[in-house]
Amino acid sequence: PEKSKGWDFGVEQDLFKNRVVLGATYFRNDFKDLIQYEMDQGYINIAKAKTEGVELFSLVNPIDDLTVRINYTYTDTEDKTTGETLIRRPKNKFGLDLNYHFLKKGNANLGVIYVGKRDDKDFSISPPIRVKLDPYTLVNMAASYDITKNFQLFGRVENLLNKEYEEVKGYGTPGLSFFGGIKLSF
C-alpha cells in the first residue's frame, strides 16, 4: 500500500470590500511506495517520491454578476530513487475562468486551461523510453438557464478549439464535444 505525509500552508486576503480575493498556498507531499501504472509492468511502487509546489489565485468581481478567477500551480516532483521527475505531472498549470450571471436565472462560463510540458513514457518502443508531452491549452464553455425553480436547461462545449493533445502518451483525447440536457429537481 502507498503511504504519504503531506502538509500545506496558505494565506487568503479579501480586498476592496470582497471585490478582490488573493490567495497563495505552499504544499509538500512525501510518498513511500507511491503507486504508479507502467504499461509493461502493471502497477508498481516507487520506493520514495515527493511533490511540492505553490498554488496562487486571484478572484475579481469587477461588476456584480461577473467573476474572473485566475490560478497558477507550480509543481516540482521527484522519484527519490532515480532523481527523475514523476511522469504525467506538469511543472506549470494555468487557469482562467469567467463566470457571468444574467437575467437572474442564467449563467454562462468560459474556462481556459493551460497544462505545461511533462514527462511520460513511450510504451510503443521496447524497452519504453522517457519522452516529453507537449503543452496544451483547452477552451471550454458552459451555460444554464433556470426555466423554473425546479427545471433547468444546460449545455456545454468542451475543447472549443478542437485541440489535439495527449494526457498520456499514445492515448488520444476527445476533440470538440457538445453536451446538453435538462435538470429536474424536487
PDB file of C-alpha atoms in Angstrom:
ATOM      1  CA  PRO A   1       0.000   0.000   0.000  1.00  0.00           C
ATOM      2  CA  GLU A   2       1.009   3.586  -0.645  1.00  0.00           C
ATOM      3  CA  LYS A   3       1.748   5.822   2.340  1.00  0.00           C
ATOM      4  CA  SER A   4       2.129   9.580   2.347  1.00  0.00           C
ATOM      5  CA  LYS A   5       2.672  12.529   4.630  1.00  0.00           C
ATOM      6  CA  GLY A   6       1.701  15.942   3.435  1.00  0.00           C
ATOM      7  CA  TRP A   7       1.118  19.457   4.577  1.00  0.00           C
ATOM      8  CA  ASP A   8       0.265  22.821   3.150  1.00  0.00           C
ATOM      9  CA  PHE A   9       0.273  26.409   4.326  1.00  0.00           C
ATOM     10  CA  GLY A  10      -1.792  29.101   2.708  1.00  0.00           C
ATOM     11  CA  VAL A  11      -2.990  32.656   3.055  1.00  0.00           C
ATOM     12  CA  GLU A  12      -6.013  34.337   1.562  1.00  0.00           C
ATOM     13  CA  GLN A  13      -6.856  38.040   1.643  1.00  0.00           C
ATOM     14  CA  ASP A  14     -10.052  39.896   0.727  1.00  0.00           C
ATOM     15  CA  LEU A  15      -9.605  43.412  -0.662  1.00  0.00           C
ATOM     16  CA  PHE A  16     -11.891  46.240  -1.755  1.00  0.00           C
ATOM     17  CA  LYS A  17     -14.986  45.021   0.089  1.00  0.00           C
ATOM     18  CA  ASN A  18     -14.572  41.453  -1.225  1.00  0.00           C
ATOM     19  CA  ARG A  19     -14.279  42.583  -4.870  1.00  0.00           C
ATOM     20  CA  VAL A  20     -10.793  41.042  -4.993  1.00  0.00           C
ATOM     21  CA  VAL A  21      -9.519  37.925  -3.242  1.00  0.00           C
ATOM     22  CA  LEU A  22      -5.858  36.889  -3.433  1.00  0.00           C
ATOM     23  CA  GLY A  23      -4.505  33.560  -2.234  1.00  0.00           C
ATOM     24  CA  ALA A  24      -1.293  31.573  -2.077  1.00  0.00           C
ATOM     25  CA  THR A  25      -0.594  28.069  -0.785  1.00  0.00           C
ATOM     26  CA  TYR A  26       2.656  26.128  -0.433  1.00  0.00           C
ATOM     27  CA  PHE A  27       2.315  22.325  -0.351  1.00  0.00           C
ATOM     28  CA  ARG A  28       4.538  19.295   0.092  1.00  0.00           C
ATOM     29  CA  ASN A  29       3.834  15.549  -0.006  1.00  0.00           C
ATOM     30  CA  ASP A  30       6.310  12.771   0.757  1.00  0.00           C
ATOM     31  CA  PHE A  31       5.367   9.311  -0.517  1.00  0.00           C
ATOM     32  CA  LYS A  32       6.536   5.850   0.410  1.00  0.00           C
ATOM     33  CA  ASP A  33       5.665   3.104  -2.097  1.00  0.00           C
ATOM     34  CA  LEU A  34       3.870   5.537  -4.441  1.00  0.00           C
ATOM     35  CA  ILE A  35       1.582   3.526  -6.724  1.00  0.00           C
ATOM     36  CA  GLN A  36       2.129   4.126 -10.436  1.00  0.00           C
ATOM     37  CA  TYR A  37       0.937   2.264 -13.512  1.00  0.00           C
ATOM     38  CA  GLU A  38       3.553   1.147 -16.045  1.00  0.00           C
ATOM     39  CA  MET A  39       2.123  -0.443 -19.194  1.00  0.00           C
ATOM     40  CA  ASP A  40       4.882  -3.015 -19.487  1.00  0.00           C
ATOM     41  CA  GLN A  41       4.780  -3.982 -15.771  1.00  0.00           C
ATOM     42  CA  GLY A  42       1.300  -3.121 -14.497  1.00  0.00           C
ATOM     43  CA  TYR A  43       1.060  -1.417 -11.116  1.00  0.00           C
ATOM     44  CA  ILE A  44       4.396  -0.759  -9.441  1.00  0.00           C
ATOM     45  CA  ASN A  45       5.605   1.032  -6.343  1.00  0.00           C
ATOM     46  CA  ILE A  46       8.082   3.901  -6.385  1.00  0.00           C
ATOM     47  CA  ALA A  47      10.066   3.482  -3.160  1.00  0.00           C
ATOM     48  CA  LYS A  48      10.191   7.184  -2.230  1.00  0.00           C
ATOM     49  CA  ALA A  49       8.862  10.240  -4.020  1.00  0.00           C
ATOM     50  CA  LYS A  50       7.923  13.825  -3.310  1.00  0.00           C
ATOM     51  CA  THR A  51       5.758  16.554  -4.749  1.00  0.00           C
ATOM     52  CA  GLU A  52       5.938  20.167  -3.668  1.00  0.00           C
ATOM     53  CA  GLY A  53       4.930  23.482  -5.061  1.00  0.00           C
ATOM     54  CA  VAL A  54       2.860  26.591  -4.840  1.00  0.00           C
ATOM     55  CA  GLU A  55      -0.665  27.476  -5.871  1.00  0.00           C
ATOM     56  CA  LEU A  56      -1.649  31.104  -6.493  1.00  0.00           C
ATOM     57  CA  PHE A  57      -5.068  32.522  -7.305  1.00  0.00           C
ATOM     58  CA  SER A  58      -6.873  35.782  -7.775  1.00  0.00           C
ATOM     59  CA  LEU A  59     -10.636  36.198  -7.788  1.00  0.00           C
ATOM     60  CA  VAL A  60     -12.048  39.501  -9.044  1.00  0.00           C
ATOM     61  CA  ASN A  61     -15.661  40.752  -9.204  1.00  0.00           C
ATOM     62  CA  PRO A  62     -15.373  43.798 -11.486  1.00  0.00           C
ATOM     63  CA  ILE A  63     -19.196  44.059 -11.639  1.00  0.00           C
ATOM     64  CA  ASP A  64     -21.872  42.346  -9.565  1.00  0.00           C
ATOM     65  CA  ASP A  65     -22.686  39.493 -11.953  1.00  0.00           C
ATOM     66  CA  LEU A  66     -19.178  38.793 -13.316  1.00  0.00           C
ATOM     67  CA  THR A  67     -16.484  36.763 -11.572  1.00  0.00           C
ATOM     68  CA  VAL A  68     -12.978  36.379 -13.005  1.00  0.00           C
ATOM     69  CA  ARG A  69     -10.695  33.747 -11.468  1.00  0.00           C
ATOM     70  CA  ILE A  70      -7.055  33.259 -12.428  1.00  0.00           C
ATOM     71  CA  ASN A  71      -4.965  30.457 -10.922  1.00  0.00           C
ATOM     72  CA  TYR A  72      -1.472  29.092 -11.331  1.00  0.00           C
ATOM     73  CA  THR A  73       0.156  25.956  -9.938  1.00  0.00           C
ATOM     74  CA  TYR A  74       3.876  25.202  -9.931  1.00  0.00           C
ATOM     75  CA  THR A  75       4.681  21.575  -9.003  1.00  0.00           C
ATOM     76  CA  ASP A  76       8.113  20.044  -8.524  1.00  0.00           C
ATOM     77  CA  THR A  77       8.206  16.239  -8.358  1.00  0.00           C
ATOM     78  CA  GLU A  78      10.945  13.694  -7.794  1.00  0.00           C
ATOM     79  CA  ASP A  79      11.370   9.948  -7.735  1.00  0.00           C
ATOM     80  CA  LYS A  80      13.863   9.871  -4.849  1.00  0.00           C
ATOM     81  CA  THR A  81      15.412   6.613  -6.110  1.00  0.00           C
ATOM     82  CA  THR A  82      16.200   7.760  -9.664  1.00  0.00           C
ATOM     83  CA  GLY A  83      16.214  11.541  -9.224  1.00  0.00           C
ATOM     84  CA  GLU A  84      13.829  11.857 -12.205  1.00  0.00           C
ATOM     85  CA  THR A  85      10.562  13.778 -12.228  1.00  0.00           C
ATOM     86  CA  LEU A  86       7.359  11.802 -11.782  1.00  0.00           C
ATOM     87  CA  ILE A  87       5.567  11.139 -15.052  1.00  0.00           C
ATOM     88  CA  ARG A  88       2.423  12.962 -16.219  1.00  0.00           C
ATOM     89  CA  ARG A  89       2.762  15.814 -13.733  1.00  0.00           C
ATOM     90  CA  PRO A  90       3.260  19.254 -15.308  1.00  0.00           C
ATOM     91  CA  LYS A  91       5.517  21.793 -13.614  1.00  0.00           C
ATOM     92  CA  ASN A  92       3.223  24.607 -14.743  1.00  0.00           C
ATOM     93  CA  LYS A  93      -0.543  24.794 -14.968  1.00  0.00           C
ATOM     94  CA  PHE A  94      -2.649  27.941 -15.503  1.00  0.00           C
ATOM     95  CA  GLY A  95      -6.357  28.528 -15.443  1.00  0.00           C
ATOM     96  CA  LEU A  96      -8.696  31.384 -16.301  1.00  0.00           C
ATOM     97  CA  ASP A  97     -12.404  31.192 -15.513  1.00  0.00           C
ATOM     98  CA  LEU A  98     -15.008  33.825 -16.402  1.00  0.00           C
ATOM     99  CA  ASN A  99     -18.451  33.337 -14.883  1.00  0.00           C
ATOM    100  CA  TYR A 100     -21.404  35.602 -15.680  1.00  0.00           C
ATOM    101  CA  HIS A 101     -24.929  35.510 -14.183  1.00  0.00           C
ATOM    102  CA  PHE A 102     -27.573  37.036 -16.449  1.00  0.00           C
ATOM    103  CA  LEU A 103     -31.327  37.736 -16.333  1.00  0.00           C
ATOM    104  CA  LYS A 104     -31.392  36.463 -12.709  1.00  0.00           C
ATOM    105  CA  LYS A 105     -31.845  32.879 -13.979  1.00  0.00           C
ATOM    106  CA  GLY A 106     -28.968  32.335 -16.385  1.00  0.00           C
ATOM    107  CA  ASN A 107     -25.301  31.520 -16.003  1.00  0.00           C
ATOM    108  CA  ALA A 108     -22.532  31.493 -18.626  1.00  0.00           C
ATOM    109  CA  ASN A 109     -18.986  30.277 -18.102  1.00  0.00           C
ATOM    110  CA  LEU A 110     -15.798  30.409 -20.159  1.00  0.00           C
ATOM    111  CA  GLY A 111     -12.798  28.423 -18.950  1.00  0.00           C
ATOM    112  CA  VAL A 112      -9.270  28.300 -20.308  1.00  0.00           C
ATOM    113  CA  ILE A 113      -6.765  25.720 -19.032  1.00  0.00           C
ATOM    114  CA  TYR A 114      -3.075  25.565 -19.914  1.00  0.00           C
ATOM    115  CA  VAL A 115      -1.107  22.422 -19.000  1.00  0.00           C
ATOM    116  CA  GLY A 116       2.667  22.639 -19.450  1.00  0.00           C
ATOM    117  CA  LYS A 117       5.205  20.077 -20.633  1.00  0.00           C
ATOM    118  CA  ARG A 118       5.515  16.892 -18.608  1.00  0.00           C
ATOM    119  CA  ASP A 119       7.384  13.624 -18.789  1.00  0.00           C
ATOM    120  CA  ASP A 120       5.771  10.360 -19.798  1.00  0.00           C
ATOM    121  CA  LYS A 121       6.934   7.041 -21.187  1.00  0.00           C
ATOM    122  CA  ASP A 122       6.556   5.820 -24.750  1.00  0.00           C
ATOM    123  CA  PHE A 123       5.461   2.192 -24.398  1.00  0.00           C
ATOM    124  CA  SER A 124       5.282   1.665 -28.161  1.00  0.00           C
ATOM    125  CA  ILE A 125       9.054   1.190 -28.011  1.00  0.00           C
ATOM    126  CA  SER A 126      10.709  -1.723 -26.238  1.00  0.00           C
ATOM    127  CA  PRO A 127      12.146  -1.001 -23.774  1.00  0.00           C
ATOM    128  CA  PRO A 128       9.959   2.066 -23.086  1.00  0.00           C
ATOM    129  CA  ILE A 129      11.740   5.415 -23.183  1.00  0.00           C
ATOM    130  CA  ARG A 130      11.047   8.685 -21.405  1.00  0.00           C
ATOM    131  CA  VAL A 131       9.523  11.405 -23.602  1.00  0.00           C
ATOM    132  CA  LYS A 132       8.166  14.929 -23.154  1.00  0.00           C
ATOM    133  CA  LEU A 133       4.479  15.517 -23.795  1.00  0.00           C
ATOM    134  CA  ASP A 134       3.675  18.815 -25.476  1.00  0.00           C
ATOM    135  CA  PRO A 135       1.878  21.533 -23.540  1.00  0.00           C
ATOM    136  CA  TYR A 136      -1.733  22.219 -24.452  1.00  0.00           C
ATOM    137  CA  THR A 137      -4.460  24.793 -23.923  1.00  0.00           C
ATOM    138  CA  LEU A 138      -8.143  23.923 -23.704  1.00  0.00           C
ATOM    139  CA  VAL A 139     -11.078  26.317 -24.001  1.00  0.00           C
ATOM    140  CA  ASN A 140     -14.426  25.224 -22.567  1.00  0.00           C
ATOM    141  CA  MET A 141     -17.820  26.955 -22.400  1.00  0.00           C
ATOM    142  CA  ALA A 142     -20.972  26.224 -20.432  1.00  0.00           C
ATOM    143  CA  ALA A 143     -24.357  27.842 -19.927  1.00  0.00           C
ATOM    144  CA  SER A 144     -27.501  27.148 -17.964  1.00  0.00           C
ATOM    145  CA  TYR A 145     -30.888  28.768 -17.576  1.00  0.00           C
ATOM    146  CA  ASP A 146     -33.480  28.125 -14.861  1.00  0.00           C
ATOM    147  CA  ILE A 147     -36.879  27.933 -16.574  1.00  0.00           C
ATOM    148  CA  THR A 148     -38.494  27.475 -13.138  1.00  0.00           C
ATOM    149  CA  LYS A 149     -37.013  26.779  -9.709  1.00  0.00           C
ATOM    150  CA  ASN A 150     -37.300  23.029 -10.490  1.00  0.00           C
ATOM    151  CA  PHE A 151     -36.464  22.975 -14.209  1.00  0.00           C
ATOM    152  CA  GLN A 152     -33.113  23.954 -15.741  1.00  0.00           C
ATOM    153  CA  LEU A 153     -31.706  23.757 -19.268  1.00  0.00           C
ATOM    154  CA  PHE A 154     -27.931  23.420 -19.569  1.00  0.00           C
ATOM    155  CA  GLY A 155     -25.251  22.852 -22.143  1.00  0.00           C
ATOM    156  CA  ARG A 156     -21.504  22.877 -22.511  1.00  0.00           C
ATOM    157  CA  VAL A 157     -18.844  22.771 -25.196  1.00  0.00           C
ATOM    158  CA  GLU A 158     -15.514  21.167 -24.335  1.00  0.00           C
ATOM    159  CA  ASN A 159     -12.304  21.654 -26.301  1.00  0.00           C
ATOM    160  CA  LEU A 160     -13.886  24.519 -28.242  1.00  0.00           C
ATOM    161  CA  LEU A 161     -10.786  24.979 -30.432  1.00  0.00           C
ATOM    162  CA  ASN A 162     -10.676  21.235 -31.260  1.00  0.00           C
ATOM    163  CA  LYS A 163      -7.110  20.940 -29.925  1.00  0.00           C
ATOM    164  CA  GLU A 164      -5.297  17.615 -30.387  1.00  0.00           C
ATOM    165  CA  TYR A 165      -3.434  16.735 -27.204  1.00  0.00           C
ATOM    166  CA  GLU A 166      -2.344  13.795 -25.075  1.00  0.00           C
ATOM    167  CA  GLU A 167      -2.661  13.438 -21.320  1.00  0.00           C
ATOM    168  CA  VAL A 168      -0.973  10.023 -21.624  1.00  0.00           C
ATOM    169  CA  LYS A 169       1.473   9.150 -24.423  1.00  0.00           C
ATOM    170  CA  GLY A 170      -0.288   7.252 -27.196  1.00  0.00           C
ATOM    171  CA  TYR A 171      -3.828   7.868 -25.926  1.00  0.00           C
ATOM    172  CA  GLY A 172      -5.937  10.391 -27.792  1.00  0.00           C
ATOM    173  CA  THR A 173      -8.390  12.703 -26.133  1.00  0.00           C
ATOM    174  CA  PRO A 174     -11.794  13.932 -27.322  1.00  0.00           C
ATOM    175  CA  GLY A 175     -11.912  16.744 -29.844  1.00  0.00           C
ATOM    176  CA  LEU A 176     -14.656  19.338 -29.932  1.00  0.00           C
ATOM    177  CA  SER A 177     -17.520  17.936 -27.820  1.00  0.00           C
ATOM    178  CA  PHE A 178     -21.069  19.165 -27.131  1.00  0.00           C
ATOM    179  CA  PHE A 179     -23.242  18.199 -24.157  1.00  0.00           C
ATOM    180  CA  GLY A 180     -26.663  19.365 -23.076  1.00  0.00           C
ATOM    181  CA  GLY A 181     -29.651  18.421 -21.082  1.00  0.00           C
ATOM    182  CA  ILE A 182     -32.366  19.266 -18.637  1.00  0.00           C
ATOM    183  CA  LYS A 183     -32.282  19.083 -14.878  1.00  0.00           C
ATOM    184  CA  LEU A 184     -35.415  18.436 -12.830  1.00  0.00           C
ATOM    185  CA  SER A 185     -35.268  18.855  -9.069  1.00  0.00           C
ATOM    186  CA  PHE A 186     -37.945  18.209  -6.477  1.00  0.00           C
TER     187      PHE A 186
END
